[in-house]
PDB file of C-alpha atoms in Angstrom:
ATOM      1  CA  ASN A   1      69.615 139.921 104.141  1.00 62.00           C
ATOM      2  CA  ILE A   2      71.924 138.054 106.672  1.00 73.00           C
ATOM      3  CA  PRO A   3      74.743 141.430 108.299  1.00 79.00           C
ATOM      4  CA  LEU A   4      78.492 139.902 107.956  1.00 80.00           C
ATOM      5  CA  THR A   5      81.009 139.675 111.210  1.00 85.00           C
ATOM      6  CA  ILE A   6      84.835 139.451 110.054  1.00 84.00           C
ATOM      7  CA  PRO A   7      86.562 139.113 113.132  1.00 87.00           C
ATOM      8  CA  GLN A   8      89.848 140.564 113.130  1.00 86.00           C
ATOM      9  CA  MET A   9      93.089 138.757 111.616  1.00 84.00           C
ATOM     10  CA  THR A  10      96.720 139.226 110.810  1.00 82.00           C
ATOM     11  CA  LEU A  11      98.862 138.531 107.599  1.00 76.00           C
ATOM     12  CA  ARG A  12     101.377 136.049 108.911  1.00 71.00           C
ATOM     13  CA  PHE A  13     104.764 137.901 107.057  1.00 67.00           C
ATOM     14  CA  ALA A  14     103.123 140.764 106.269  1.00 70.00           C
ATOM     15  CA  ARG A  15     102.697 142.083 109.657  1.00 75.00           C
ATOM     16  CA  ILE A  16      98.990 143.652 108.334  1.00 82.00           C
ATOM     17  CA  THR A  17      96.922 143.548 111.178  1.00 85.00           C
ATOM     18  CA  THR A  18      92.862 143.646 109.326  1.00 85.00           C
ATOM     19  CA  PRO A  19      90.000 145.344 111.675  1.00 87.00           C
ATOM     20  CA  GLN A  20      87.183 143.617 113.007  1.00 87.00           C
ATOM     21  CA  VAL A  21      84.132 144.070 110.571  1.00 85.00           C
ATOM     22  CA  LYS A  22      80.958 143.323 112.718  1.00 86.00           C
ATOM     23  CA  ASP A  23      77.198 143.438 111.407  1.00 84.00           C
ATOM     24  CA  PHE A  24      78.221 144.603 107.983  1.00 82.00           C
ATOM     25  CA  SER A  25      74.591 144.607 105.815  1.00 81.00           C
ATOM     26  CA  LEU A  26      75.403 144.355 101.793  1.00 74.00           C
ATOM     27  CA  TRP A  27      72.312 145.053 101.584  1.00 71.00           C
ATOM     28  CA  GLU A  28      72.214 148.470 103.382  1.00 76.00           C
ATOM     29  CA  ARG A  29      75.872 149.509 102.503  1.00 75.00           C
ATOM     30  CA  THR A  30      76.287 149.252  98.732  1.00 72.00           C
ATOM     31  CA  GLY A  31      72.975 150.563  97.824  1.00 67.00           C
ATOM     32  CA  LEU A  32      70.702 147.519  96.661  1.00 68.00           C
ATOM     33  CA  LYS A  33      68.103 148.032  98.687  1.00 69.00           C
ATOM     34  CA  ASP A  34      67.704 151.462  96.406  1.00 64.00           C
ATOM     35  CA  PHE A  35      66.607 149.611  93.286  1.00 60.00           C
ATOM     36  CA  LEU A  36      65.538 145.950  94.258  1.00 65.00           C
ATOM     37  CA  GLN A  37      62.462 145.043  95.916  1.00 63.00           C
ATOM     38  CA  THR A  38      63.729 142.262  97.891  1.00 67.00           C
ATOM     39  CA  THR A  39      66.522 140.403  98.820  1.00 66.00           C
ATOM     40  CA  LYS A  40      65.285 137.407  97.057  1.00 71.00           C
ATOM     41  CA  GLN A  41      65.735 137.837  93.282  1.00 69.00           C
ATOM     42  CA  SER A  42      64.756 135.550  89.944  1.00 74.00           C
ATOM     43  CA  PHE A  43      65.926 136.033  86.783  1.00 76.00           C
ATOM     44  CA  ASP A  44      64.857 133.769  83.585  1.00 86.00           C
ATOM     45  CA  LEU A  45      66.668 132.572  81.007  1.00 86.00           C
ATOM     46  CA  SER A  46      66.788 131.720  77.595  1.00 93.00           C
ATOM     47  CA  VAL A  47      69.326 130.216  75.110  1.00 93.00           C
ATOM     48  CA  ASN A  48      68.343 129.572  71.789  1.00 94.00           C
ATOM     49  CA  ALA A  49      70.960 128.175  68.413  1.00 93.00           C
ATOM     50  CA  GLN A  50      69.296 127.105  65.124  1.00 94.00           C
ATOM     51  CA  TYR A  51      71.051 125.758  61.733  1.00 92.00           C
ATOM     52  CA  LYS A  52      68.961 125.456  58.630  1.00 91.00           C
ATOM     53  CA  LYS A  53      71.062 123.157  56.605  1.00 87.00           C
ATOM     54  CA  ASN A  54      71.044 124.369  52.594  1.00 84.00           C
ATOM     55  CA  SER A  55      70.354 122.172  49.823  1.00 82.00           C
ATOM     56  CA  ASP A  56      72.471 123.811  47.149  1.00 82.00           C
ATOM     57  CA  VAL A  57      76.296 122.478  46.853  1.00 80.00           C
ATOM     58  CA  HIS A  58      79.699 123.721  45.658  1.00 77.00           C
ATOM     59  CA  ALA A  59      81.568 121.917  42.832  1.00 77.00           C
ATOM     60  CA  ILE A  60      85.430 122.552  43.100  1.00 79.00           C
ATOM     61  CA  PRO A  61      87.307 121.028  40.622  1.00 79.00           C
ATOM     62  CA  PHE A  62      90.068 118.348  41.774  1.00 74.00           C
ATOM     63  CA  PRO A  63      91.741 115.851  40.247  1.00 74.00           C
ATOM     64  CA  LEU A  64      90.180 113.262  41.540  1.00 71.00           C
ATOM     65  CA  GLY A  65      91.080 110.501  38.939  1.00 72.00           C
ATOM     66  CA  ALA A  66      94.781 110.694  39.316  1.00 74.00           C
ATOM     67  CA  PHE A  67      93.945 110.587  43.007  1.00 72.00           C
ATOM     68  CA  TYR A  68      91.684 107.477  43.008  1.00 73.00           C
ATOM     69  CA  ASP A  69      94.756 105.528  40.798  1.00 74.00           C
ATOM     70  CA  ALA A  70      97.360 106.230  43.096  1.00 76.00           C
ATOM     71  CA  LEU A  71      95.070 105.359  45.578  1.00 75.00           C
ATOM     72  CA  SER A  72      94.378 101.927  44.232  1.00 75.00           C
ATOM     73  CA  GLN A  73      98.363 100.886  43.745  1.00 75.00           C
ATOM     74  CA  ASN A  74      98.916 102.180  46.926  1.00 81.00           C
ATOM     75  CA  ILE A  75      96.499 100.158  48.198  1.00 80.00           C
ATOM     76  CA  ASP A  76      97.347  96.796  47.253  1.00 78.00           C
ATOM     77  CA  ALA A  77     101.045  97.328  48.644  1.00 82.00           C
ATOM     78  CA  PHE A  78      99.848  98.665  51.894  1.00 83.00           C
ATOM     79  CA  LYS A  79      97.971  95.111  52.140  1.00 83.00           C
ATOM     80  CA  GLN A  80     101.763  93.487  51.387  1.00 85.00           C
ATOM     81  CA  HIS A  81     102.900  95.349  54.211  1.00 87.00           C
ATOM     82  CA  PHE A  82      99.856  94.432  56.429  1.00 86.00           C
ATOM     83  CA  GLU A  83     100.323  90.799  55.272  1.00 86.00           C
ATOM     84  CA  LYS A  84     104.280  90.599  56.422  1.00 89.00           C
ATOM     85  CA  GLY A  85     103.525  92.674  59.530  1.00 88.00           C
ATOM     86  CA  ARG A  86     100.684  89.846  60.616  1.00 87.00           C
ATOM     87  CA  ASP A  87     102.979  86.622  60.130  1.00 87.00           C
ATOM     88  CA  LYS A  88     105.893  88.425  62.464  1.00 88.00           C
ATOM     89  CA  ALA A  89     103.089  89.185  64.940  1.00 87.00           C
ATOM     90  CA  PHE A  90     101.581  85.542  64.560  1.00 85.00           C
ATOM     91  CA  GLY A  91     104.957  84.146  64.829  1.00 87.00           C
ATOM     92  CA  PHE A  92     105.561  86.089  68.095  1.00 86.00           C
ATOM     93  CA  LEU A  93     102.287  85.833  69.519  1.00 85.00           C
ATOM     94  CA  THR A  94     102.700  81.585  68.783  1.00 86.00           C
ATOM     95  CA  LYS A  95     106.435  81.606  70.707  1.00 86.00           C
ATOM     96  CA  SER A  96     104.966  83.705  73.707  1.00 84.00           C
ATOM     97  CA  TYR A  97     102.173  81.630  74.167  1.00 82.00           C
ATOM     98  CA  ASN A  98     103.991  78.624  74.445  1.00 85.00           C
ATOM     99  CA  GLU A  99     106.468  79.213  77.008  1.00 82.00           C
ATOM    100  CA  ALA A 100     103.226  80.797  79.259  1.00 81.00           C
ATOM    101  CA  LYS A 101     101.842  77.251  78.392  1.00 80.00           C
ATOM    102  CA  VAL A 102     104.481  75.088  79.887  1.00 81.00           C
ATOM    103  CA  GLN A 103     104.854  77.285  83.001  1.00 77.00           C
ATOM    104  CA  PHE A 104     100.877  76.649  83.393  1.00 77.00           C
ATOM    105  CA  ASP A 105     100.986  72.783  82.217  1.00 78.00           C
ATOM    106  CA  LYS A 106     103.821  72.294  84.681  1.00 75.00           C
ATOM    107  CA  TYR A 107     101.773  73.922  87.557  1.00 71.00           C
ATOM    108  CA  LYS A 108      98.620  73.083  86.790  1.00 75.00           C
ATOM    109  CA  VAL A 109      97.422  76.505  86.845  1.00 70.00           C
ATOM    110  CA  GLU A 110      93.962  77.440  84.798  1.00 70.00           C
ATOM    111  CA  THR A 111      93.190  80.012  83.107  1.00 66.00           C
ATOM    112  CA  SER A 112      90.069  82.472  82.330  1.00 60.00           C
ATOM    113  CA  LEU A 113      89.371  83.371  78.950  1.00 56.00           C
ATOM    114  CA  ASN A 114      85.678  83.349  79.543  1.00 55.00           C
ATOM    115  CA  LYS A 115      86.504  86.705  81.293  1.00 52.00           C
ATOM    116  CA  LEU A 116      88.817  88.793  78.792  1.00 55.00           C
ATOM    117  CA  PRO A 117      87.404  90.328  75.170  1.00 55.00           C
ATOM    118  CA  ARG A 118      88.209  88.152  72.565  1.00 71.00           C
ATOM    119  CA  SER A 119      87.310  89.911  69.050  1.00 78.00           C
ATOM    120  CA  LEU A 120      86.750  93.556  67.831  1.00 79.00           C
ATOM    121  CA  THR A 121      84.336  94.614  65.052  1.00 84.00           C
ATOM    122  CA  VAL A 122      84.775  97.517  62.762  1.00 84.00           C
ATOM    123  CA  PRO A 123      80.968  98.498  61.062  1.00 87.00           C
ATOM    124  CA  GLY A 124      81.444  99.414  57.129  1.00 86.00           C
ATOM    125  CA  TYR A 125      81.627 102.958  57.063  1.00 82.00           C
ATOM    126  CA  PHE A 126      81.463 105.694  53.792  1.00 84.00           C
ATOM    127  CA  LEU A 127      83.904 108.633  52.865  1.00 78.00           C
ATOM    128  CA  PRO A 128      81.623 111.344  51.960  1.00 72.00           C
ATOM    129  CA  GLY A 129      83.100 114.025  49.013  1.00 64.00           C
ATOM    130  CA  LEU A 130      85.481 111.217  47.996  1.00 68.00           C
ATOM    131  CA  HIS A 131      82.763 108.398  47.232  1.00 72.00           C
ATOM    132  CA  ILE A 132      84.880 105.574  48.935  1.00 80.00           C
ATOM    133  CA  ILE A 133      83.004 102.546  50.441  1.00 83.00           C
ATOM    134  CA  VAL A 134      85.166 100.257  53.085  1.00 84.00           C
ATOM    135  CA  SER A 135      83.737  96.802  54.046  1.00 85.00           C
ATOM    136  CA  PRO A 136      83.115  95.964  58.071  1.00 88.00           C
ATOM    137  CA  PHE A 137      85.529  94.333  59.443  1.00 80.00           C
ATOM    138  CA  THR A 138      86.194  91.695  62.180  1.00 83.00           C
ATOM    139  CA  ALA A 139      88.729  90.188  63.672  1.00 82.00           C
ATOM    140  CA  GLU A 140      89.326  87.856  66.991  1.00 79.00           C
ATOM    141  CA  MET A 141      91.978  89.472  69.359  1.00 78.00           C
ATOM    142  CA  PRO A 142      94.968  87.045  71.328  1.00 78.00           C
ATOM    143  CA  ALA A 143      93.811  87.084  75.101  1.00 76.00           C
ATOM    144  CA  PHE A 144      96.289  88.380  77.534  1.00 72.00           C
ATOM    145  CA  GLY A 145      96.584  87.371  81.311  1.00 71.00           C
ATOM    146  CA  TYR A 146      98.772  89.074  83.731  1.00 68.00           C
ATOM    147  CA  MET A 147     100.806  86.706  85.976  1.00 68.00           C
ATOM    148  CA  ILE A 148     102.573  83.648  85.287  1.00 70.00           C
ATOM    149  CA  PRO A 149     104.100  81.003  87.554  1.00 71.00           C
ATOM    150  CA  LYS A 150     107.439  81.577  88.762  1.00 72.00           C
ATOM    151  CA  GLU A 151     110.395  79.066  90.762  1.00 73.00           C
ATOM    152  CA  ILE A 152     112.010  80.400  93.108  1.00 76.00           C
ATOM    153  CA  HIS A 153     114.801  78.943  95.526  1.00 74.00           C
ATOM    154  CA  THR A 154     115.276  80.041  99.291  1.00 75.00           C
ATOM    155  CA  PRO A 155     118.965  78.778 100.130  1.00 79.00           C
ATOM    156  CA  GLY A 156     119.490  76.141 103.030  1.00 76.00           C
ATOM    157  CA  PHE A 157     121.832  76.900 105.918  1.00 71.00           C
ATOM    158  CA  THR A 158     123.406  75.575 109.215  1.00 76.00           C
ATOM    159  CA  ILE A 159     124.183  77.325 112.313  1.00 72.00           C
ATOM    160  CA  PRO A 160     127.595  76.125 113.407  1.00 73.00           C
ATOM    161  CA  GLY A 161     128.008  74.595 117.233  1.00 67.00           C
ATOM    162  CA  MET A 162     123.815  75.003 117.489  1.00 68.00           C
ATOM    163  CA  GLY A 163     122.828  71.863 115.687  1.00 66.00           C
ATOM    164  CA  PHE A 164     120.165  74.332 113.645  1.00 72.00           C
ATOM    165  CA  SER A 165     119.667  73.573 109.539  1.00 76.00           C
ATOM    166  CA  LEU A 166     117.583  74.884 107.724  1.00 75.00           C
ATOM    167  CA  PRO A 167     116.596  73.187 103.937  1.00 78.00           C
ATOM    168  CA  SER A 168     116.435  74.606 101.334  1.00 78.00           C
ATOM    169  CA  TYR A 169     112.617  75.212  99.737  1.00 72.00           C
ATOM    170  CA  THR A 170     111.487  75.779  96.453  1.00 73.00           C
ATOM    171  CA  LEU A 171     108.139  78.326  96.298  1.00 69.00           C
ATOM    172  CA  VAL A 172     105.618  78.552  93.463  1.00 68.00           C
ATOM    173  CA  VAL A 173     104.975  82.444  93.015  1.00 66.00           C
ATOM    174  CA  PRO A 174     102.718  84.632  90.487  1.00 68.00           C
ATOM    175  CA  SER A 175     104.982  86.769  88.384  1.00 65.00           C
ATOM    176  CA  LEU A 176     103.875  90.225  87.095  1.00 63.00           C
ATOM    177  CA  GLU A 177     104.211  89.781  83.477  1.00 67.00           C
ATOM    178  CA  PHE A 178     101.604  89.597  80.265  1.00 66.00           C
ATOM    179  CA  PRO A 179     101.704  86.212  78.964  1.00 72.00           C
ATOM    180  CA  VAL A 180      99.480  85.478  76.421  1.00 71.00           C
ATOM    181  CA  LEU A 181      96.909  83.173  76.910  1.00 73.00           C
ATOM    182  CA  HIS A 182      95.231  82.608  73.411  1.00 74.00           C
ATOM    183  CA  VAL A 183      96.409  82.717  69.970  1.00 77.00           C
ATOM    184  CA  PRO A 184      93.522  83.178  67.301  1.00 79.00           C
ATOM    185  CA  ARG A 185      93.962  80.891  64.462  1.00 77.00           C
ATOM    186  CA  SER A 186      92.641  83.095  61.977  1.00 78.00           C
ATOM    187  CA  LEU A 187      95.203  85.585  62.661  1.00 79.00           C
ATOM    188  CA  ARG A 188      97.380  83.649  60.217  1.00 79.00           C
ATOM    189  CA  LYS A 189      94.191  84.538  57.484  1.00 81.00           C
ATOM    190  CA  LEU A 190      94.060  88.110  58.765  1.00 81.00           C
ATOM    191  CA  THR A 191      92.918  90.730  55.823  1.00 82.00           C
ATOM    192  CA  LEU A 192      92.286  94.240  55.737  1.00 81.00           C
ATOM    193  CA  PRO A 193      88.803  95.384  54.528  1.00 82.00           C
ATOM    194  CA  ASP A 194      87.795  95.606  51.363  1.00 82.00           C
ATOM    195  CA  VAL A 195      88.522  99.399  49.718  1.00 78.00           C
ATOM    196  CA  GLU A 196      85.441  99.881  46.763  1.00 77.00           C
ATOM    197  CA  ILE A 197      86.066 103.271  45.369  1.00 74.00           C
ATOM    198  CA  LEU A 198      83.270 104.698  43.281  1.00 72.00           C
ATOM    199  CA  ARG A 199      84.380 106.832  40.661  1.00 64.00           C
ATOM    200  CA  THR A 200      82.820 109.886  40.344  1.00 62.00           C
ATOM    201  CA  SER A 201      83.423 113.505  37.822  1.00 65.00           C
ATOM    202  CA  ASP A 202      86.830 115.342  38.984  1.00 72.00           C
ATOM    203  CA  HIS A 203      84.867 117.677  41.287  1.00 73.00           C
ATOM    204  CA  LEU A 204      84.852 117.820  44.892  1.00 72.00           C
ATOM    205  CA  LEU A 205      81.033 118.559  46.520  1.00 75.00           C
ATOM    206  CA  ILE A 206      81.081 120.483  49.297  1.00 79.00           C
ATOM    207  CA  PRO A 207      77.499 121.765  50.819  1.00 79.00           C
ATOM    208  CA  ALA A 208      76.944 125.643  50.520  1.00 82.00           C
ATOM    209  CA  MET A 209      76.607 127.557  53.340  1.00 86.00           C
ATOM    210  CA  GLY A 210      73.360 127.322  55.440  1.00 89.00           C
ATOM    211  CA  ASN A 211      71.534 129.904  57.996  1.00 92.00           C
ATOM    212  CA  PHE A 212      72.030 129.903  61.569  1.00 94.00           C
ATOM    213  CA  THR A 213      70.559 131.986  63.861  1.00 95.00           C
ATOM    214  CA  TYR A 214      71.058 132.316  67.787  1.00 95.00           C
ATOM    215  CA  ASP A 215      68.561 134.400  70.300  1.00 95.00           C
ATOM    216  CA  PHE A 216      69.758 135.471  73.830  1.00 95.00           C
ATOM    217  CA  SER A 217      67.144 136.410  76.487  1.00 94.00           C
ATOM    218  CA  PHE A 218      68.060 137.684  80.444  1.00 91.00           C
ATOM    219  CA  LYS A 219      65.201 139.127  82.680  1.00 89.00           C
ATOM    220  CA  SER A 220      65.644 140.053  85.944  1.00 82.00           C
ATOM    221  CA  SER A 221      63.932 142.823  88.311  1.00 78.00           C
ATOM    222  CA  VAL A 222      66.900 145.068  87.647  1.00 80.00           C
ATOM    223  CA  ILE A 223      67.623 144.221  83.463  1.00 86.00           C
ATOM    224  CA  THR A 224      65.851 142.801  80.408  1.00 91.00           C
ATOM    225  CA  LEU A 225      68.545 141.811  77.780  1.00 93.00           C
ATOM    226  CA  ASN A 226      67.596 140.534  74.506  1.00 95.00           C
ATOM    227  CA  THR A 227      70.298 139.738  72.060  1.00 95.00           C
ATOM    228  CA  ASN A 228      69.498 138.111  68.562  1.00 95.00           C
ATOM    229  CA  MET A 229      72.114 137.172  65.578  1.00 95.00           C
ATOM    230  CA  GLY A 230      71.799 135.516  62.143  1.00 94.00           C
ATOM    231  CA  LEU A 231      73.740 134.643  59.677  1.00 93.00           C
ATOM    232  CA  TYR A 232      71.878 134.065  56.408  1.00 91.00           C
ATOM    233  CA  ASN A 233      72.809 132.510  53.134  1.00 87.00           C
ATOM    234  CA  GLN A 234      70.263 133.998  50.534  1.00 78.00           C
ATOM    235  CA  SER A 235      71.432 135.611  47.110  1.00 79.00           C
ATOM    236  CA  ASP A 236      74.103 137.465  49.523  1.00 83.00           C
ATOM    237  CA  VAL A 237      75.810 136.322  52.584  1.00 88.00           C
ATOM    238  CA  VAL A 238      73.950 138.421  55.104  1.00 91.00           C
ATOM    239  CA  ALA A 239      74.712 138.811  59.005  1.00 93.00           C
ATOM    240  CA  HIS A 240      72.341 140.664  61.281  1.00 93.00           C
ATOM    241  CA  PHE A 241      72.755 142.092  64.717  1.00 95.00           C
ATOM    242  CA  ARG A 242      70.275 143.375  67.509  1.00 95.00           C
ATOM    243  CA  SER A 243      71.011 143.792  71.083  1.00 94.00           C
ATOM    244  CA  SER A 244      68.735 145.983  73.642  1.00 94.00           C
ATOM    245  CA  SER A 245      68.447 146.598  77.385  1.00 92.00           C
ATOM    246  CA  SER A 246      65.760 147.919  79.828  1.00 91.00           C
ATOM    247  CA  SER A 247      67.271 148.666  83.200  1.00 86.00           C
ATOM    248  CA  VAL A 248      66.442 150.718  86.492  1.00 80.00           C
ATOM    249  CA  ILE A 249      69.448 151.832  85.973  1.00 80.00           C
ATOM    250  CA  ASN A 250      70.194 154.615  83.381  1.00 85.00           C
ATOM    251  CA  ALA A 251      73.640 153.853  82.430  1.00 84.00           C
ATOM    252  CA  LEU A 252      72.557 149.936  81.766  1.00 84.00           C
ATOM    253  CA  GLN A 253      70.682 150.795  78.994  1.00 90.00           C
ATOM    254  CA  TYR A 254      71.159 150.766  75.259  1.00 91.00           C
ATOM    255  CA  LYS A 255      70.187 149.374  71.888  1.00 93.00           C
ATOM    256  CA  LEU A 256      72.442 147.992  68.840  1.00 93.00           C
ATOM    257  CA  ASP A 257      71.436 147.143  65.493  1.00 93.00           C
ATOM    258  CA  GLY A 258      74.046 146.496  62.455  1.00 93.00           C
ATOM    259  CA  THR A 259      73.481 144.528  59.371  1.00 92.00           C
ATOM    260  CA  THR A 260      76.223 143.676  56.884  1.00 91.00           C
ATOM    261  CA  SER A 261      76.220 141.517  53.842  1.00 89.00           C
ATOM    262  CA  LEU A 262      78.701 140.309  51.169  1.00 85.00           C
ATOM    263  CA  THR A 263      77.953 140.618  47.628  1.00 83.00           C
ATOM    264  CA  ARG A 264      78.646 137.743  45.050  1.00 70.00           C
ATOM    265  CA  LYS A 265      79.711 139.296  41.377  1.00 66.00           C
TER     266      LYS A 265
END
C-alpha cells in the first residue's frame, strides 16, 4: 500500500494541464480494502491438458496402385533431370575453383579448409500412410571462401617545376567474393537416395480421434475458478464442458455445465 504522487503536467500541442495528484491510495480509493485482507496477494494456477491416443483406424478408399505406378515412372525421369543439373553444377564449380586457385597460387595464399563444413547427411525416413521408405543420404559439400586476392595499380605522376615524382605501385588487396575452395570429386557421381515403395491395399489408413481433456484451476483470496473440458470418441463423439467459480463478490459467482454429442449412424 504505497501512495502514488503524480506531478502537474502540461500536454504539448493540446494546451491541457493535468492537476497534481498527491498521496493517492489505490488500496483505499478503489475499495480493495473492503474485500482483501492484505495488500500482499498470492494465487495458485494449475493447467493440465491430456490427449489419449486411440488404437482404431479409418480405412479410406484411395487408388494407391495408380499413384504408385505414376510415382515410379516420375522418379526415373526426375533422376535423369537431377543428373543433368548435377553435371552442370560440377562444371561451374570446377571452373570457379580453377580461377580461384590461380589467384591463390600466384600470391601464395593458403586456405583453411579444415574450418569449413564438408558434408550433408539426411537420415532415412518412412512416410506413413503411403508406405514409402527413403534411404539415408550423404553428400560431400563444396567449400566456399569470402575473399580472393586482387591486384590494383596506383598511377605514377610527376609535379612539374618541383622535381617531385611518385612511381606507380602494385598492391595486392583482398576482394570480397565467394571463391570455390574445394570441389568434392564425389559430386560427379552424386545420386538421389533410393525410394522403396511398399505396395498395400488401395486404402489410406487414418488414425481415429482419441480422447482430449483439459483442466484449469485458479485460486486466490478473491475468487476460485475451475474449468473442465473433454472431447471423447466413444460409441458417439461426446463433448463436455463444466465451469464454476466461488468469490467474495456475488457478481463473480457462476456455474456452467453443458454436454453435446454426435451420434454415428
